[in-house]
Structures are given as C-alpha cells and as structure tokens.
Amino acid sequence: MPRELVVFGVVLPALVPLFLLCFVIMWRLDKVFSGRNLYRHVWHPPLFRLALFGVLFSLAGLLVYGRP
C-alpha cells in the first residue's frame, strides 16, 4: 500500500482510509453493543469505546504497515 494517497490534488496519508474504515466498524459495533445492552457490563462506556477504537485502528495499521 502506498504511503500517501492523492485525492483531488490533495496528498493524504494512507492511514486516512484505514481511520474511516475503523470508524465505520466501531460505529457498527457500538450499535450492536447498545442494542444488546452489553455496556451495562462495562465500568466506563466512553472509555471502553475509545479503547476499542484504538485497538481496531492499531490492528489495521499493523496489518497494512507491519509487513516488511
């Protein structure tokens, strides 16, 4: 995967699409967790959401850039 993407003449880091993809995945997971009332088992739901997004984004970045 290239390190930079050119979109309408603007150079963006390649992590921007990964960020958006992780945001969509996190949004869907949040809907599932809220719908099934799973957040009642979590001490601090906003902190859990942030940590889950961090894990998803880190894994996506490692999958793309972790290979030599």
mmCIF file of N, CA, C and O in Angstrom:
data_model
loop_
_atom_site.group_PDB
_atom_site.id
_atom_site.type_symbol
_atom_site.label_atom_id
_atom_site.label_comp_id
_atom_site.label_asym_id
_atom_site.label_seq_id
_atom_site.Cartn_x
_atom_site.Cartn_y
_atom_site.Cartn_z
ATOM 1 N N MET A 1 0.852 -1.180 0.000
ATOM 2 C CA MET A 1 0.000 0.000 0.000
ATOM 3 C C MET A 1 0.890 1.232 0.000
ATOM 4 O O MET A 1 1.876 1.294 0.735
ATOM 5 N N PRO A 2 0.561 2.228 -0.816
ATOM 6 C CA PRO A 2 1.390 3.437 -0.846
ATOM 7 C C PRO A 2 1.303 4.211 0.470
ATOM 8 O O PRO A 2 0.316 4.125 1.200
ATOM 9 N N ARG A 3 2.332 4.959 0.739
ATOM 10 C CA ARG A 3 2.371 5.749 1.982
ATOM 11 C C ARG A 3 1.497 6.985 1.910
ATOM 12 O O ARG A 3 1.027 7.472 2.924
ATOM 13 N N GLU A 4 1.291 7.525 0.705
ATOM 14 C CA GLU A 4 0.439 8.697 0.528
ATOM 15 C C GLU A 4 -0.580 8.421 -0.576
ATOM 16 O O GLU A 4 -0.309 7.671 -1.503
ATOM 17 N N LEU A 5 -1.724 9.049 -0.451
ATOM 18 C CA LEU A 5 -2.764 8.970 -1.471
ATOM 19 C C LEU A 5 -3.047 10.378 -1.974
ATOM 20 O O LEU A 5 -3.065 11.327 -1.189
ATOM 21 N N VAL A 6 -3.265 10.514 -3.261
ATOM 22 C CA VAL A 6 -3.605 11.812 -3.845
ATOM 23 C C VAL A 6 -5.089 11.794 -4.180
ATOM 24 O O VAL A 6 -5.549 11.000 -4.993
ATOM 25 N N VAL A 7 -5.870 12.641 -3.504
ATOM 26 C CA VAL A 7 -7.308 12.729 -3.709
ATOM 27 C C VAL A 7 -7.627 14.167 -4.123
ATOM 28 O O VAL A 7 -7.483 15.092 -3.321
ATOM 29 N N PHE A 8 -8.031 14.347 -5.380
ATOM 30 C CA PHE A 8 -8.357 15.671 -5.930
ATOM 31 C C PHE A 8 -7.214 16.665 -5.726
ATOM 32 O O PHE A 8 -7.431 17.821 -5.374
ATOM 33 N N GLY A 9 -6.001 16.198 -5.890
ATOM 34 C CA GLY A 9 -4.841 17.069 -5.779
ATOM 35 C C GLY A 9 -4.343 17.287 -4.362
ATOM 36 O O GLY A 9 -3.400 18.029 -4.152
ATOM 37 N N VAL A 10 -4.960 16.660 -3.404
ATOM 38 C CA VAL A 10 -4.549 16.789 -2.001
ATOM 39 C C VAL A 10 -3.856 15.501 -1.589
ATOM 40 O O VAL A 10 -4.383 14.404 -1.765
ATOM 41 N N VAL A 11 -2.660 15.622 -1.030
ATOM 42 C CA VAL A 11 -1.907 14.462 -0.587
ATOM 43 C C VAL A 11 -2.324 14.125 0.847
ATOM 44 O O VAL A 11 -2.222 14.957 1.753
ATOM 45 N N LEU A 12 -2.820 12.895 1.015
ATOM 46 C CA LEU A 12 -3.271 12.428 2.324
ATOM 47 C C LEU A 12 -2.469 11.199 2.742
ATOM 48 O O LEU A 12 -2.088 10.399 1.892
ATOM 49 N N PRO A 13 -2.234 11.030 4.032
ATOM 50 C CA PRO A 13 -1.593 9.801 4.477
ATOM 51 C C PRO A 13 -2.503 8.603 4.186
ATOM 52 O O PRO A 13 -3.722 8.727 4.184
ATOM 53 N N ALA A 14 -1.893 7.461 3.966
ATOM 54 C CA ALA A 14 -2.669 6.268 3.644
ATOM 55 C C ALA A 14 -3.456 5.763 4.856
ATOM 56 O O ALA A 14 -4.336 4.910 4.707
ATOM 57 N N LEU A 15 -3.181 6.284 6.016
ATOM 58 C CA LEU A 15 -3.931 5.870 7.201
ATOM 59 C C LEU A 15 -5.319 6.491 7.272
ATOM 60 O O LEU A 15 -6.149 6.041 8.051
ATOM 61 N N VAL A 16 -5.577 7.506 6.459
ATOM 62 C CA VAL A 16 -6.892 8.154 6.479
ATOM 63 C C VAL A 16 -8.005 7.174 6.085
ATOM 64 O O VAL A 16 -9.015 7.082 6.786
ATOM 65 N N PRO A 17 -7.865 6.403 4.994
ATOM 66 C CA PRO A 17 -8.915 5.420 4.700
ATOM 67 C C PRO A 17 -9.050 4.348 5.786
ATOM 68 O O PRO A 17 -10.158 3.904 6.082
ATOM 69 N N LEU A 18 -7.929 3.967 6.386
ATOM 70 C CA LEU A 18 -7.993 2.999 7.485
ATOM 71 C C LEU A 18 -8.736 3.577 8.683
ATOM 72 O O LEU A 18 -9.502 2.884 9.345
ATOM 73 N N PHE A 19 -8.493 4.855 8.964
ATOM 74 C CA PHE A 19 -9.184 5.528 10.053
ATOM 75 C C PHE A 19 -10.691 5.539 9.804
ATOM 76 O O PHE A 19 -11.477 5.231 10.700
ATOM 77 N N LEU A 20 -11.086 5.872 8.575
ATOM 78 C CA LEU A 20 -12.511 5.903 8.247
ATOM 79 C C LEU A 20 -13.122 4.514 8.308
ATOM 80 O O LEU A 20 -14.254 4.347 8.795
ATOM 81 N N LEU A 21 -12.396 3.512 7.835
ATOM 82 C CA LEU A 21 -12.891 2.142 7.906
ATOM 83 C C LEU A 21 -13.064 1.691 9.355
ATOM 84 O O LEU A 21 -14.089 1.098 9.714
ATOM 85 N N CYS A 22 -12.088 1.989 10.195
ATOM 86 C CA CYS A 22 -12.191 1.634 11.615
ATOM 87 C C CYS A 22 -13.322 2.396 12.288
ATOM 88 O O CYS A 22 -13.984 1.867 13.180
ATOM 89 N N PHE A 23 -13.546 3.639 11.876
ATOM 90 C CA PHE A 23 -14.651 4.412 12.429
ATOM 91 C C PHE A 23 -15.994 3.763 12.093
ATOM 92 O O PHE A 23 -16.872 3.649 12.948
ATOM 93 N N VAL A 24 -16.147 3.299 10.852
ATOM 94 C CA VAL A 24 -17.391 2.638 10.452
ATOM 95 C C VAL A 24 -17.571 1.326 11.209
ATOM 96 O O VAL A 24 -18.670 1.020 11.699
ATOM 97 N N ILE A 25 -16.499 0.555 11.342
ATOM 98 C CA ILE A 25 -16.573 -0.705 12.100
ATOM 99 C C ILE A 25 -16.927 -0.425 13.548
ATOM 100 O O ILE A 25 -17.764 -1.115 14.146
ATOM 101 N N MET A 26 -16.309 0.603 14.129
ATOM 102 C CA MET A 26 -16.599 0.952 15.523
ATOM 103 C C MET A 26 -18.037 1.419 15.685
ATOM 104 O O MET A 26 -18.698 1.094 16.683
ATOM 105 N N TRP A 27 -18.540 2.162 14.722
ATOM 106 C CA TRP A 27 -19.920 2.637 14.770
ATOM 107 C C TRP A 27 -20.883 1.446 14.758
ATOM 108 O O TRP A 27 -21.848 1.411 15.525
ATOM 109 N N ARG A 28 -20.601 0.461 13.905
ATOM 110 C CA ARG A 28 -21.449 -0.734 13.846
ATOM 111 C C ARG A 28 -21.366 -1.539 15.145
ATOM 112 O O ARG A 28 -22.384 -2.015 15.647
ATOM 113 N N LEU A 29 -20.164 -1.708 15.676
ATOM 114 C CA LEU A 29 -20.012 -2.421 16.940
ATOM 115 C C LEU A 29 -20.735 -1.704 18.074
ATOM 116 O O LEU A 29 -21.331 -2.344 18.947
ATOM 117 N N ASP A 30 -20.686 -0.381 18.059
ATOM 118 C CA ASP A 30 -21.373 0.394 19.086
ATOM 119 C C ASP A 30 -22.884 0.178 19.016
ATOM 120 O O ASP A 30 -23.544 0.044 20.047
ATOM 121 N N LYS A 31 -23.420 0.111 17.800
ATOM 122 C CA LYS A 31 -24.855 -0.156 17.642
ATOM 123 C C LYS A 31 -25.213 -1.546 18.164
ATOM 124 O O LYS A 31 -26.240 -1.725 18.819
ATOM 125 N N VAL A 32 -24.364 -2.524 17.897
ATOM 126 C CA VAL A 32 -24.619 -3.893 18.375
ATOM 127 C C VAL A 32 -24.536 -3.941 19.897
ATOM 128 O O VAL A 32 -25.406 -4.515 20.564
ATOM 129 N N PHE A 33 -23.502 -3.331 20.459
ATOM 130 C CA PHE A 33 -23.343 -3.345 21.914
ATOM 131 C C PHE A 33 -24.480 -2.616 22.609
ATOM 132 O O PHE A 33 -24.964 -3.049 23.653
ATOM 133 N N SER A 34 -24.905 -1.496 22.039
ATOM 134 C CA SER A 34 -26.007 -0.742 22.641
ATOM 135 C C SER A 34 -27.322 -1.489 22.501
ATOM 136 O O SER A 34 -28.134 -1.514 23.432
ATOM 137 N N GLY A 35 -27.544 -2.103 21.352
ATOM 138 C CA GLY A 35 -28.793 -2.817 21.119
ATOM 139 C C GLY A 35 -28.953 -4.030 22.016
ATOM 140 O O GLY A 35 -30.065 -4.369 22.429
ATOM 141 N N ARG A 36 -27.868 -4.678 22.324
ATOM 142 C CA ARG A 36 -27.923 -5.861 23.193
ATOM 143 C C ARG A 36 -27.640 -5.533 24.651
ATOM 144 O O ARG A 36 -27.508 -6.426 25.473
ATOM 145 N N ASN A 37 -27.518 -4.247 24.943
ATOM 146 C CA ASN A 37 -27.309 -3.756 26.311
ATOM 147 C C ASN A 37 -26.055 -4.357 26.951
ATOM 148 O O ASN A 37 -26.061 -4.720 28.122
ATOM 149 N N LEU A 38 -24.987 -4.455 26.178
ATOM 150 C CA LEU A 38 -23.741 -5.015 26.690
ATOM 151 C C LEU A 38 -22.898 -3.994 27.458
ATOM 152 O O LEU A 38 -21.989 -4.374 28.184
ATOM 153 N N TYR A 39 -23.225 -2.726 27.294
ATOM 154 C CA TYR A 39 -22.466 -1.699 28.007
ATOM 155 C C TYR A 39 -22.743 -1.696 29.508
ATOM 156 O O TYR A 39 -22.028 -1.054 30.267
ATOM 157 N N ARG A 40 -23.751 -2.418 29.946
ATOM 158 C CA ARG A 40 -24.010 -2.475 31.393
ATOM 159 C C ARG A 40 -22.931 -3.271 32.121
ATOM 160 O O ARG A 40 -22.794 -3.179 33.343
ATOM 161 N N HIS A 41 -22.137 -4.055 31.371
ATOM 162 C CA HIS A 41 -21.046 -4.836 31.968
ATOM 163 C C HIS A 41 -19.723 -4.078 31.975
ATOM 164 O O HIS A 41 -18.720 -4.606 32.438
ATOM 165 N N VAL A 42 -19.729 -2.847 31.448
ATOM 166 C CA VAL A 42 -18.509 -2.059 31.310
ATOM 167 C C VAL A 42 -18.545 -0.929 32.332
ATOM 168 O O VAL A 42 -19.573 -0.290 32.533
ATOM 169 N N TRP A 43 -17.400 -0.692 32.962
ATOM 170 C CA TRP A 43 -17.344 0.323 34.008
ATOM 171 C C TRP A 43 -17.556 1.726 33.446
ATOM 172 O O TRP A 43 -18.308 2.521 34.002
ATOM 173 N N HIS A 44 -16.891 2.054 32.347
ATOM 174 C CA HIS A 44 -16.938 3.406 31.775
ATOM 175 C C HIS A 44 -17.110 3.283 30.260
ATOM 176 O O HIS A 44 -16.113 3.177 29.524
ATOM 177 N N PRO A 45 -18.346 3.294 29.756
ATOM 178 C CA PRO A 45 -18.578 3.054 28.323
ATOM 179 C C PRO A 45 -17.830 3.982 27.365
ATOM 180 O O PRO A 45 -17.287 3.492 26.369
ATOM 181 N N PRO A 46 -17.744 5.311 27.604
ATOM 182 C CA PRO A 46 -16.979 6.129 26.648
ATOM 183 C C PRO A 46 -15.493 5.746 26.597
ATOM 184 O O PRO A 46 -14.885 5.742 25.527
ATOM 185 N N LEU A 47 -14.917 5.392 27.729
ATOM 186 C CA LEU A 47 -13.525 4.968 27.749
ATOM 187 C C LEU A 47 -13.360 3.626 27.041
ATOM 188 O O LEU A 47 -12.384 3.405 26.318
ATOM 189 N N PHE A 48 -14.328 2.744 27.206
ATOM 190 C CA PHE A 48 -14.307 1.456 26.510
ATOM 191 C C PHE A 48 -14.400 1.663 25.004
ATOM 192 O O PHE A 48 -13.693 1.005 24.235
ATOM 193 N N ARG A 49 -15.249 2.580 24.557
ATOM 194 C CA ARG A 49 -15.370 2.875 23.121
ATOM 195 C C ARG A 49 -14.052 3.397 22.562
ATOM 196 O O ARG A 49 -13.618 2.995 21.472
ATOM 197 N N LEU A 50 -13.421 4.305 23.279
ATOM 198 C CA LEU A 50 -12.145 4.858 22.834
ATOM 199 C C LEU A 50 -11.070 3.780 22.764
ATOM 200 O O LEU A 50 -10.310 3.713 21.789
ATOM 201 N N ALA A 51 -11.008 2.928 23.769
ATOM 202 C CA ALA A 51 -10.012 1.860 23.783
ATOM 203 C C ALA A 51 -10.268 0.856 22.658
ATOM 204 O O ALA A 51 -9.328 0.388 22.010
ATOM 205 N N LEU A 52 -11.518 0.527 22.415
ATOM 206 C CA LEU A 52 -11.847 -0.405 21.344
ATOM 207 C C LEU A 52 -11.472 0.181 19.983
ATOM 208 O O LEU A 52 -10.930 -0.518 19.119
ATOM 209 N N PHE A 53 -11.723 1.469 19.786
ATOM 210 C CA PHE A 53 -11.320 2.110 18.542
ATOM 211 C C PHE A 53 -9.801 2.104 18.404
ATOM 212 O O PHE A 53 -9.272 1.870 17.318
ATOM 213 N N GLY A 54 -9.102 2.368 19.496
ATOM 214 C CA GLY A 54 -7.638 2.339 19.453
ATOM 215 C C GLY A 54 -7.103 0.969 19.080
ATOM 216 O O GLY A 54 -6.155 0.852 18.299
ATOM 217 N N VAL A 55 -7.718 -0.065 19.603
ATOM 218 C CA VAL A 55 -7.299 -1.428 19.267
ATOM 219 C C VAL A 55 -7.576 -1.725 17.793
ATOM 220 O O VAL A 55 -6.727 -2.278 17.089
ATOM 221 N N LEU A 56 -8.761 -1.364 17.314
ATOM 222 C CA LEU A 56 -9.102 -1.608 15.910
ATOM 223 C C LEU A 56 -8.157 -0.860 14.967
ATOM 224 O O LEU A 56 -7.663 -1.426 13.986
ATOM 225 N N PHE A 57 -7.888 0.403 15.260
ATOM 226 C CA PHE A 57 -7.033 1.211 14.393
ATOM 227 C C PHE A 57 -5.587 0.712 14.439
ATOM 228 O O PHE A 57 -4.908 0.667 13.410
ATOM 229 N N SER A 58 -5.128 0.306 15.600
ATOM 230 C CA SER A 58 -3.772 -0.231 15.714
ATOM 231 C C SER A 58 -3.621 -1.534 14.946
ATOM 232 O O SER A 58 -2.625 -1.739 14.255
ATOM 233 N N LEU A 59 -4.608 -2.407 15.062
ATOM 234 C CA LEU A 59 -4.551 -3.667 14.317
ATOM 235 C C LEU A 59 -4.589 -3.433 12.810
ATOM 236 O O LEU A 59 -3.865 -4.085 12.059
ATOM 237 N N ALA A 60 -5.405 -2.505 12.362
ATOM 238 C CA ALA A 60 -5.474 -2.193 10.938
ATOM 239 C C ALA A 60 -4.148 -1.627 10.454
ATOM 240 O O ALA A 60 -3.648 -2.004 9.378
ATOM 241 N N GLY A 61 -3.547 -0.748 11.225
ATOM 242 C CA GLY A 61 -2.250 -0.191 10.857
ATOM 243 C C GLY A 61 -1.150 -1.240 10.822
ATOM 244 O O GLY A 61 -0.312 -1.255 9.917
ATOM 245 N N LEU A 62 -1.173 -2.154 11.779
ATOM 246 C CA LEU A 62 -0.177 -3.220 11.788
ATOM 247 C C LEU A 62 -0.383 -4.189 10.640
ATOM 248 O O LEU A 62 0.583 -4.715 10.083
ATOM 249 N N LEU A 63 -1.626 -4.448 10.293
ATOM 250 C CA LEU A 63 -1.880 -5.353 9.163
ATOM 251 C C LEU A 63 -1.391 -4.760 7.850
ATOM 252 O O LEU A 63 -0.923 -5.470 6.971
ATOM 253 N N VAL A 64 -1.486 -3.457 7.711
ATOM 254 C CA VAL A 64 -1.078 -2.808 6.463
ATOM 255 C C VAL A 64 0.419 -2.497 6.460
ATOM 256 O O VAL A 64 1.117 -2.783 5.494
ATOM 257 N N TYR A 65 0.927 -1.904 7.528
ATOM 258 C CA TYR A 65 2.307 -1.436 7.556
ATOM 259 C C TYR A 65 3.251 -2.343 8.332
ATOM 260 O O TYR A 65 4.454 -2.106 8.335
ATOM 261 N N GLY A 66 2.753 -3.361 8.990
ATOM 262 C CA GLY A 66 3.615 -4.210 9.807
ATOM 263 C C GLY A 66 4.449 -5.189 9.016
ATOM 264 O O GLY A 66 5.443 -5.704 9.492
ATOM 265 N N ARG A 67 4.073 -5.421 7.776
ATOM 266 C CA ARG A 67 4.825 -6.366 6.945
ATOM 267 C C ARG A 67 6.001 -5.647 6.298
ATOM 268 O O ARG A 67 5.877 -4.544 5.810
ATOM 269 N N PRO A 68 7.149 -6.324 6.240
ATOM 270 C CA PRO A 68 8.329 -5.691 5.599
ATOM 271 C C PRO A 68 8.223 -5.642 4.089
ATOM 272 O O PRO A 68 7.514 -6.283 3.442
#
